[in-house]
PDB file of C-alpha atoms in Angstrom:
ATOM      1  CA  MET A  54       2.874   3.802  22.288  1.00 36.00           C
ATOM      2  CA  LYS A  55       2.660   2.279  18.843  1.00 39.00           C
ATOM      3  CA  THR A  56       4.056   4.553  16.144  1.00 37.00           C
ATOM      4  CA  TYR A  57       4.658   4.128  12.430  1.00 37.00           C
ATOM      5  CA  LEU A  58       5.502   6.435   9.567  1.00 39.00           C
ATOM      6  CA  LEU A  59       4.233   6.026   6.027  1.00 41.00           C
ATOM      7  CA  THR A  60       6.682   7.742   3.732  1.00 37.00           C
ATOM      8  CA  ILE A  61       4.468   8.394   0.738  1.00 41.00           C
ATOM      9  CA  THR A  62       4.063  11.401  -1.488  1.00 36.00           C
ATOM     10  CA  ILE A  63       0.609  11.728  -3.016  1.00 38.00           C
ATOM     11  CA  CYS A  64      -1.764  14.319  -4.457  1.00 35.00           C
ATOM     12  CA  LEU A  65      -5.083  15.002  -2.782  1.00 35.00           C
ATOM     13  CA  SER A  66      -8.154  15.449  -4.983  1.00 32.00           C
ATOM     14  CA  VAL A  67     -10.412  18.047  -3.406  1.00 33.00           C
ATOM     15  CA  GLY A  68     -13.933  19.116  -4.304  1.00 34.00           C
ATOM     16  CA  LEU A  69     -15.343  15.650  -3.705  1.00 32.00           C
ATOM     17  CA  ALA A  70     -18.232  15.092  -6.081  1.00 34.00           C
ATOM     18  CA  ASN A  71     -20.021  12.008  -4.811  1.00 39.00           C
ATOM     19  CA  ALA A  72     -20.505   9.675  -1.871  1.00 39.00           C
ATOM     20  CA  GLN A  73     -17.824   7.219  -3.019  1.00 39.00           C
ATOM     21  CA  GLN A  74     -15.175   9.947  -3.215  1.00 45.00           C
ATOM     22  CA  LYS A  75     -16.275  11.280   0.166  1.00 47.00           C
ATOM     23  CA  MET A  76     -15.899   7.829   1.673  1.00 43.00           C
ATOM     24  CA  ALA A  77     -12.414   7.468   0.134  1.00 48.00           C
ATOM     25  CA  ARG A  78     -11.343  10.803   1.585  1.00 59.00           C
ATOM     26  CA  GLU A  79     -12.610   9.933   5.034  1.00 62.00           C
ATOM     27  CA  ASP A  80     -10.779   6.615   4.840  1.00 61.00           C
ATOM     28  CA  MET A  81      -7.503   8.489   4.397  1.00 69.00           C
ATOM     29  CA  PHE A  82      -8.421  11.257   6.847  1.00 79.00           C
ATOM     30  CA  PRO A  83     -10.695   9.735   9.513  1.00 79.00           C
ATOM     31  CA  LYS A  84     -12.684  12.299  11.478  1.00 83.00           C
ATOM     32  CA  SER A  85     -11.848  10.512  14.724  1.00 84.00           C
ATOM     33  CA  ALA A  86      -8.108  11.310  14.417  1.00 85.00           C
ATOM     34  CA  LYS A  87      -6.291  14.423  15.588  1.00 89.00           C
ATOM     35  CA  TYR A  88      -4.274  16.289  12.932  1.00 90.00           C
ATOM     36  CA  TYR A  89      -0.995  18.173  13.158  1.00 90.00           C
ATOM     37  CA  ILE A  90       1.581  19.776  10.933  1.00 90.00           C
ATOM     38  CA  LYS A  91       4.683  17.764  11.744  1.00 79.00           C
ATOM     39  CA  GLY A  92       6.703  19.667  14.313  1.00 79.00           C
ATOM     40  CA  GLY A  93       4.026  22.332  14.571  1.00 80.00           C
ATOM     41  CA  ALA A  94       0.464  23.205  15.427  1.00 89.00           C
ATOM     42  CA  ALA A  95      -2.698  21.176  15.452  1.00 92.00           C
ATOM     43  CA  ILE A  96      -4.913  21.403  12.346  1.00 92.00           C
ATOM     44  CA  PRO A  97      -8.713  21.558  12.556  1.00 93.00           C
ATOM     45  CA  TYR A  98     -10.265  18.833  10.426  1.00 92.00           C
ATOM     46  CA  ALA A  99     -11.962  21.430   8.224  1.00 90.00           C
ATOM     47  CA  LYS A 100      -8.592  23.015   7.368  1.00 91.00           C
ATOM     48  CA  ILE A 101      -6.816  19.889   6.071  1.00 89.00           C
ATOM     49  CA  ASP A 102      -7.647  20.528   2.413  1.00 86.00           C
ATOM     50  CA  SER A 103      -6.575  24.169   2.504  1.00 89.00           C
ATOM     51  CA  VAL A 104      -3.247  23.285   4.146  1.00 88.00           C
ATOM     52  CA  ILE A 105      -2.478  20.652   1.511  1.00 83.00           C
ATOM     53  CA  GLN A 106      -3.610  22.927  -1.322  1.00 84.00           C
ATOM     54  CA  SER A 107      -1.188  25.577  -0.065  1.00 88.00           C
ATOM     55  CA  TRP A 108       1.580  22.986  -0.514  1.00 83.00           C
ATOM     56  CA  GLY A 109       0.603  22.374  -4.132  1.00 78.00           C
ATOM     57  CA  GLY A 110      -1.345  19.211  -3.286  1.00 75.00           C
ATOM     58  CA  LYS A 111       1.741  17.198  -2.304  1.00 73.00           C
ATOM     59  CA  PHE A 112       2.393  16.001   1.201  1.00 76.00           C
ATOM     60  CA  MET A 113       3.958  13.344   3.383  1.00 75.00           C
ATOM     61  CA  ILE A 114       1.791  11.624   5.961  1.00 74.00           C
ATOM     62  CA  GLY A 115       2.722   9.957   9.228  1.00 73.00           C
ATOM     63  CA  ARG A 116       0.554   8.206  11.789  1.00 68.00           C
ATOM     64  CA  ALA A 117       0.962   7.497  15.476  1.00 71.00           C
ATOM     65  CA  THR A 118      -1.339   5.598  17.809  1.00 64.00           C
ATOM     66  CA  GLU A 119      -1.504   5.990  21.561  1.00 64.00           C
ATOM     67  CA  GLY A 120      -4.062   3.638  23.042  1.00 66.00           C
ATOM     68  CA  SER A 121      -7.276   4.344  21.150  1.00 72.00           C
ATOM     69  CA  GLU A 122      -6.161   7.793  19.964  1.00 77.00           C
ATOM     70  CA  GLU A 123      -4.793   8.207  16.449  1.00 79.00           C
ATOM     71  CA  LYS A 124      -2.642  11.172  15.534  1.00 83.00           C
ATOM     72  CA  ILE A 125      -1.920  12.058  11.904  1.00 84.00           C
ATOM     73  CA  TYR A 126       0.992  14.315  10.957  1.00 84.00           C
ATOM     74  CA  LEU A 127       1.168  16.161   7.641  1.00 86.00           C
ATOM     75  CA  GLU A 128       4.423  17.484   6.267  1.00 81.00           C
ATOM     76  CA  LYS A 129       5.304  19.503   3.184  1.00 80.00           C
ATOM     77  CA  PRO A 130       8.005  17.651   1.208  1.00 72.00           C
ATOM     78  CA  ASP A 131      11.054  19.785   0.399  1.00 70.00           C
ATOM     79  CA  SER A 132      13.731  18.957  -2.172  1.00 59.00           C
ATOM     80  CA  LEU A 133      15.920  17.176   0.379  1.00 57.00           C
ATOM     81  CA  MET A 134      12.989  15.100   1.573  1.00 58.00           C
ATOM     82  CA  MET A 135      12.068  14.210  -1.999  1.00 58.00           C
ATOM     83  CA  LYS A 136      15.644  13.138  -2.653  1.00 60.00           C
ATOM     84  CA  HIS A 137      15.548  10.962   0.458  1.00 55.00           C
ATOM     85  CA  HIS A 138      12.227   9.518  -0.693  1.00 56.00           C
ATOM     86  CA  GLN A 139      13.703   8.725  -4.110  1.00 58.00           C
ATOM     87  CA  GLU A 140      16.622   6.947  -2.451  1.00 59.00           C
ATOM     88  CA  LYS A 141      14.159   4.775  -0.577  1.00 58.00           C
ATOM     89  CA  MET A 142      12.385   3.944  -3.830  1.00 58.00           C
ATOM     90  CA  GLU A 143      15.716   2.887  -5.296  1.00 59.00           C
ATOM     91  CA  ARG A 144      16.311   0.618  -2.316  1.00 62.00           C
ATOM     92  CA  THR A 145      13.045  -1.133  -3.124  1.00 68.00           C
ATOM     93  CA  SER A 146      14.182  -1.711  -6.725  1.00 73.00           C
ATOM     94  CA  GLU A 147      17.380  -3.249  -5.358  1.00 81.00           C
ATOM     95  CA  MET A 148      15.271  -6.244  -4.299  1.00 88.00           C
ATOM     96  CA  ILE A 149      15.195  -7.380  -7.943  1.00 91.00           C
ATOM     97  CA  GLY A 150      17.365 -10.456  -8.421  1.00 93.00           C
ATOM     98  CA  LYS A 151      17.486 -11.230  -4.700  1.00 93.00           C
ATOM     99  CA  VAL A 152      15.933 -14.148  -2.860  1.00 96.00           C
ATOM    100  CA  ALA A 153      12.446 -13.145  -1.731  1.00 97.00           C
ATOM    101  CA  PRO A 154      12.318 -12.827   2.084  1.00 97.00           C
ATOM    102  CA  SER A 155      10.311 -15.596   3.711  1.00 97.00           C
ATOM    103  CA  PHE A 156       7.043 -14.736   5.417  1.00 97.00           C
ATOM    104  CA  GLU A 157       4.304 -16.353   7.464  1.00 97.00           C
ATOM    105  CA  LEU A 158       1.066 -14.383   7.348  1.00 98.00           C
ATOM    106  CA  PHE A 159      -2.638 -15.015   7.816  1.00 98.00           C
ATOM    107  CA  ASP A 160      -5.418 -13.949   5.519  1.00 98.00           C
ATOM    108  CA  ILE A 161      -8.469 -12.119   6.860  1.00 97.00           C
ATOM    109  CA  TYR A 162     -10.205 -15.462   7.536  1.00 96.00           C
ATOM    110  CA  GLY A 163      -7.336 -16.981   9.520  1.00 97.00           C
ATOM    111  CA  THR A 164      -5.727 -19.178   6.846  1.00 97.00           C
ATOM    112  CA  LYS A 165      -1.925 -19.208   7.040  1.00 97.00           C
ATOM    113  CA  TYR A 166       0.238 -18.480   4.005  1.00 97.00           C
ATOM    114  CA  THR A 167       3.993 -18.997   3.843  1.00 97.00           C
ATOM    115  CA  LEU A 168       6.393 -18.352   1.021  1.00 96.00           C
ATOM    116  CA  GLN A 169       7.841 -21.827   1.489  1.00 95.00           C
ATOM    117  CA  ASN A 170       4.487 -23.456   0.744  1.00 95.00           C
ATOM    118  CA  LEU A 171       4.231 -21.506  -2.524  1.00 96.00           C
ATOM    119  CA  LYS A 172       7.623 -22.596  -3.809  1.00 91.00           C
ATOM    120  CA  GLY A 173       7.666 -23.313  -7.554  1.00 96.00           C
ATOM    121  CA  LYS A 174       4.842 -20.886  -8.353  1.00 97.00           C
ATOM    122  CA  VAL A 175       4.870 -17.419  -9.887  1.00 98.00           C
ATOM    123  CA  ILE A 176       3.748 -15.064  -7.115  1.00 98.00           C
ATOM    124  CA  VAL A 177       2.473 -11.510  -7.524  1.00 98.00           C
ATOM    125  CA  LEU A 178       2.608  -9.380  -4.378  1.00 98.00           C
ATOM    126  CA  ASN A 179       0.842  -6.090  -3.762  1.00 97.00           C
ATOM    127  CA  PHE A 180       1.823  -4.018  -0.725  1.00 95.00           C
ATOM    128  CA  TRP A 181      -0.929  -1.662   0.412  1.00 94.00           C
ATOM    129  CA  PHE A 182      -2.971  -0.221   3.266  1.00 91.00           C
ATOM    130  CA  ALA A 183      -6.626   0.700   3.599  1.00 89.00           C
ATOM    131  CA  GLY A 184      -6.136   4.461   3.810  1.00 83.00           C
ATOM    132  CA  CYS A 185      -4.045   4.638   0.635  1.00 84.00           C
ATOM    133  CA  GLU A 186      -5.975   6.344  -2.156  1.00 79.00           C
ATOM    134  CA  PRO A 187      -3.504   5.356  -4.938  1.00 83.00           C
ATOM    135  CA  CYS A 188      -3.826   1.753  -3.720  1.00 89.00           C
ATOM    136  CA  LYS A 189      -7.581   1.866  -4.231  1.00 89.00           C
ATOM    137  CA  GLU A 190      -7.267   3.512  -7.632  1.00 86.00           C
ATOM    138  CA  GLU A 191      -5.284   0.601  -9.076  1.00 92.00           C
ATOM    139  CA  MET A 192      -7.436  -2.190  -7.598  1.00 94.00           C
ATOM    140  CA  PRO A 193      -9.787  -2.513 -10.604  1.00 94.00           C
ATOM    141  CA  GLU A 194      -6.726  -3.085 -12.820  1.00 93.00           C
ATOM    142  CA  LEU A 195      -5.309  -5.619 -10.398  1.00 96.00           C
ATOM    143  CA  ASN A 196      -8.640  -7.438 -10.203  1.00 97.00           C
ATOM    144  CA  ARG A 197      -8.692  -7.764 -14.008  1.00 96.00           C
ATOM    145  CA  LEU A 198      -5.111  -9.002 -13.944  1.00 96.00           C
ATOM    146  CA  LYS A 199      -5.972 -11.736 -11.446  1.00 97.00           C
ATOM    147  CA  GLU A 200      -8.949 -12.788 -13.556  1.00 97.00           C
ATOM    148  CA  LYS A 201      -6.725 -13.015 -16.648  1.00 97.00           C
ATOM    149  CA  TYR A 202      -4.450 -15.571 -14.952  1.00 97.00           C
ATOM    150  CA  LYS A 203      -7.059 -17.474 -12.955  1.00 93.00           C
ATOM    151  CA  ASP A 204      -6.291 -20.744 -14.788  1.00 94.00           C
ATOM    152  CA  LYS A 205      -2.501 -20.280 -14.963  1.00 95.00           C
ATOM    153  CA  GLY A 206      -1.579 -21.183 -11.383  1.00 95.00           C
ATOM    154  CA  VAL A 207      -0.319 -17.679 -10.584  1.00 98.00           C
ATOM    155  CA  VAL A 208      -0.673 -16.663  -6.927  1.00 98.00           C
ATOM    156  CA  PHE A 209      -1.875 -13.131  -6.165  1.00 98.00           C
ATOM    157  CA  LEU A 210      -1.285 -11.933  -2.597  1.00 98.00           C
ATOM    158  CA  ALA A 211      -2.015  -8.486  -1.163  1.00 98.00           C
ATOM    159  CA  ILE A 212       0.079  -7.827   1.934  1.00 98.00           C
ATOM    160  CA  GLY A 213      -1.592  -5.118   3.975  1.00 96.00           C
ATOM    161  CA  ARG A 214      -0.437  -3.120   6.980  1.00 91.00           C
ATOM    162  CA  ASP A 215      -3.925  -3.273   8.532  1.00 93.00           C
ATOM    163  CA  ASN A 216      -5.453  -5.892  10.785  1.00 94.00           C
ATOM    164  CA  ALA A 217      -8.173  -8.290   9.635  1.00 96.00           C
ATOM    165  CA  ASP A 218     -11.073  -6.243  11.019  1.00 94.00           C
ATOM    166  CA  ARG A 219      -9.859  -3.070   9.299  1.00 93.00           C
ATOM    167  CA  ILE A 220      -9.523  -4.877   5.958  1.00 95.00           C
ATOM    168  CA  LYS A 221     -12.965  -6.486   6.285  1.00 96.00           C
ATOM    169  CA  ASP A 222     -14.421  -3.050   6.931  1.00 94.00           C
ATOM    170  CA  PHE A 223     -12.602  -1.742   3.845  1.00 94.00           C
ATOM    171  CA  LEU A 224     -14.155  -4.507   1.731  1.00 96.00           C
ATOM    172  CA  LYS A 225     -17.660  -3.330   2.584  1.00 95.00           C
ATOM    173  CA  THR A 226     -17.210  -0.472   0.121  1.00 93.00           C
ATOM    174  CA  ASN A 227     -14.276  -1.653  -2.035  1.00 94.00           C
ATOM    175  CA  ASN A 228     -13.521  -4.705  -4.154  1.00 96.00           C
ATOM    176  CA  PHE A 229     -10.068  -6.280  -4.046  1.00 97.00           C
ATOM    177  CA  ASN A 230      -9.859  -9.851  -5.336  1.00 97.00           C
ATOM    178  CA  TYR A 231      -6.313 -10.739  -4.341  1.00 98.00           C
ATOM    179  CA  THR A 232      -5.856 -13.015  -1.330  1.00 98.00           C
ATOM    180  CA  LEU A 233      -5.719 -10.415   1.442  1.00 98.00           C
ATOM    181  CA  LEU A 234      -3.057 -10.970   4.091  1.00 98.00           C
ATOM    182  CA  CYS A 235      -3.145  -8.804   7.204  1.00 97.00           C
ATOM    183  CA  ASP A 236      -0.730  -7.420   9.812  1.00 96.00           C
ATOM    184  CA  GLY A 237       2.056  -7.373   7.231  1.00 95.00           C
ATOM    185  CA  LYS A 238       4.267  -4.562   8.557  1.00 92.00           C
ATOM    186  CA  LYS A 239       7.294  -6.782   9.239  1.00 94.00           C
ATOM    187  CA  THR A 240       7.015  -8.380   5.815  1.00 96.00           C
ATOM    188  CA  ILE A 241       6.637  -4.983   4.157  1.00 93.00           C
ATOM    189  CA  ASP A 242       9.823  -3.846   5.891  1.00 90.00           C
ATOM    190  CA  ALA A 243      11.640  -7.045   4.895  1.00 94.00           C
ATOM    191  CA  TYR A 244      10.822  -6.333   1.240  1.00 94.00           C
ATOM    192  CA  GLN A 245      12.129  -2.758   1.665  1.00 88.00           C
ATOM    193  CA  VAL A 246       8.842  -1.230   0.583  1.00 88.00           C
ATOM    194  CA  PHE A 247       8.733   2.500   1.307  1.00 78.00           C
ATOM    195  CA  GLY A 248       6.003   3.666  -1.079  1.00 79.00           C
ATOM    196  CA  PHE A 249       2.457   2.467  -1.578  1.00 83.00           C
ATOM    197  CA  PRO A 250       1.169   0.752  -3.554  1.00 89.00           C
ATOM    198  CA  THR A 251       4.134  -1.388  -4.594  1.00 91.00           C
ATOM    199  CA  SER A 252       3.862  -4.585  -6.644  1.00 94.00           C
ATOM    200  CA  MET A 253       6.479  -7.302  -6.975  1.00 95.00           C
ATOM    201  CA  VAL A 254       6.749 -10.559  -8.894  1.00 97.00           C
ATOM    202  CA  ILE A 255       8.541 -13.598  -7.463  1.00 97.00           C
ATOM    203  CA  ASP A 256       9.664 -16.180 -10.011  1.00 97.00           C
ATOM    204  CA  LYS A 257       9.443 -19.964  -9.674  1.00 97.00           C
ATOM    205  CA  SER A 258      12.943 -20.165  -8.207  1.00 97.00           C
ATOM    206  CA  GLY A 259      12.035 -17.754  -5.405  1.00 97.00           C
ATOM    207  CA  LEU A 260      13.784 -14.637  -6.703  1.00 97.00           C
ATOM    208  CA  VAL A 261      12.212 -11.194  -6.918  1.00 96.00           C
ATOM    209  CA  SER A 262      12.106 -10.621 -10.680  1.00 96.00           C
ATOM    210  CA  TYR A 263      10.160  -7.355 -10.862  1.00 93.00           C
ATOM    211  CA  SER A 264       9.153  -4.373  -8.730  1.00 91.00           C
ATOM    212  CA  GLN A 265       7.014  -1.335  -9.508  1.00 87.00           C
ATOM    213  CA  LEU A 266       5.574   1.531  -7.507  1.00 82.00           C
ATOM    214  CA  GLY A 267       1.922   1.656  -8.636  1.00 77.00           C
ATOM    215  CA  GLY A 268       0.780   3.939 -11.387  1.00 69.00           C
ATOM    216  CA  ALA A 269      -1.164   3.796 -14.620  1.00 67.00           C
ATOM    217  CA  GLY A 270      -0.610   0.679 -16.689  1.00 81.00           C
ATOM    218  CA  ILE A 271       0.378  -1.446 -13.679  1.00 88.00           C
ATOM    219  CA  ALA A 272      -1.603  -4.444 -14.969  1.00 91.00           C
ATOM    220  CA  GLU A 273       0.076  -4.304 -18.384  1.00 91.00           C
ATOM    221  CA  SER A 274       3.605  -4.182 -16.955  1.00 90.00           C
ATOM    222  CA  LEU A 275       2.870  -6.951 -14.456  1.00 95.00           C
ATOM    223  CA  SER A 276       1.303  -9.050 -17.205  1.00 95.00           C
ATOM    224  CA  ARG A 277       4.465  -8.812 -19.308  1.00 94.00           C
ATOM    225  CA  GLU A 278       6.556  -9.977 -16.365  1.00 95.00           C
ATOM    226  CA  ILE A 279       4.182 -12.798 -15.453  1.00 97.00           C
ATOM    227  CA  ASP A 280       4.221 -14.106 -19.031  1.00 97.00           C
ATOM    228  CA  LYS A 281       8.010 -14.028 -18.948  1.00 96.00           C
ATOM    229  CA  GLN A 282       8.072 -16.159 -15.793  1.00 96.00           C
ATOM    230  CA  LEU A 283       5.423 -18.744 -16.737  1.00 96.00           C
TER     231      LEU A 283
END
């Protein structure tokens, strides 16, 4: 059995108004999966929104895969859980000033990327996964950021949890112009990333110089850090 837990707290937008929003929702909550309240009963697919609304729109989500069957667990975050989540976020920020963990990953076309081969360059990392709605929301900003530095020698890498086929399928309806690296779970863990999306900047000496958990204005804050490191 392959199991993983995504410790993220997000808000669900309900009342989907168009086909694009519907597609985004179904990406996060695939109809093929089975749904449960963590430690409790199964949830009919049609009841997911009402359950999350009853929790004020905030929830934690976990996923488990057994063979071809995917199970998704929803959990209402309490104050203790939120405190634990905050502690994890702080652990991610502790990466600043440390040597960036090495990695060897392949992009969705099979080209290998290693941190060692990028030595001496400013590197911008984005940690994400295909079912992450906040990840998708910031992609237009990140695409503009990459375009801004296209002639500056800055390297933009998106390290995803998903495999190459899943990411290629995602790109059929979404645009993400970073170099997309797949099967990045071990690297994500090495960088102590516990919330998605997370962006980091690695300076020319190989140190993590900046870390931020998504949010509005991500391109502006990353741009300031990139300019500092160039």
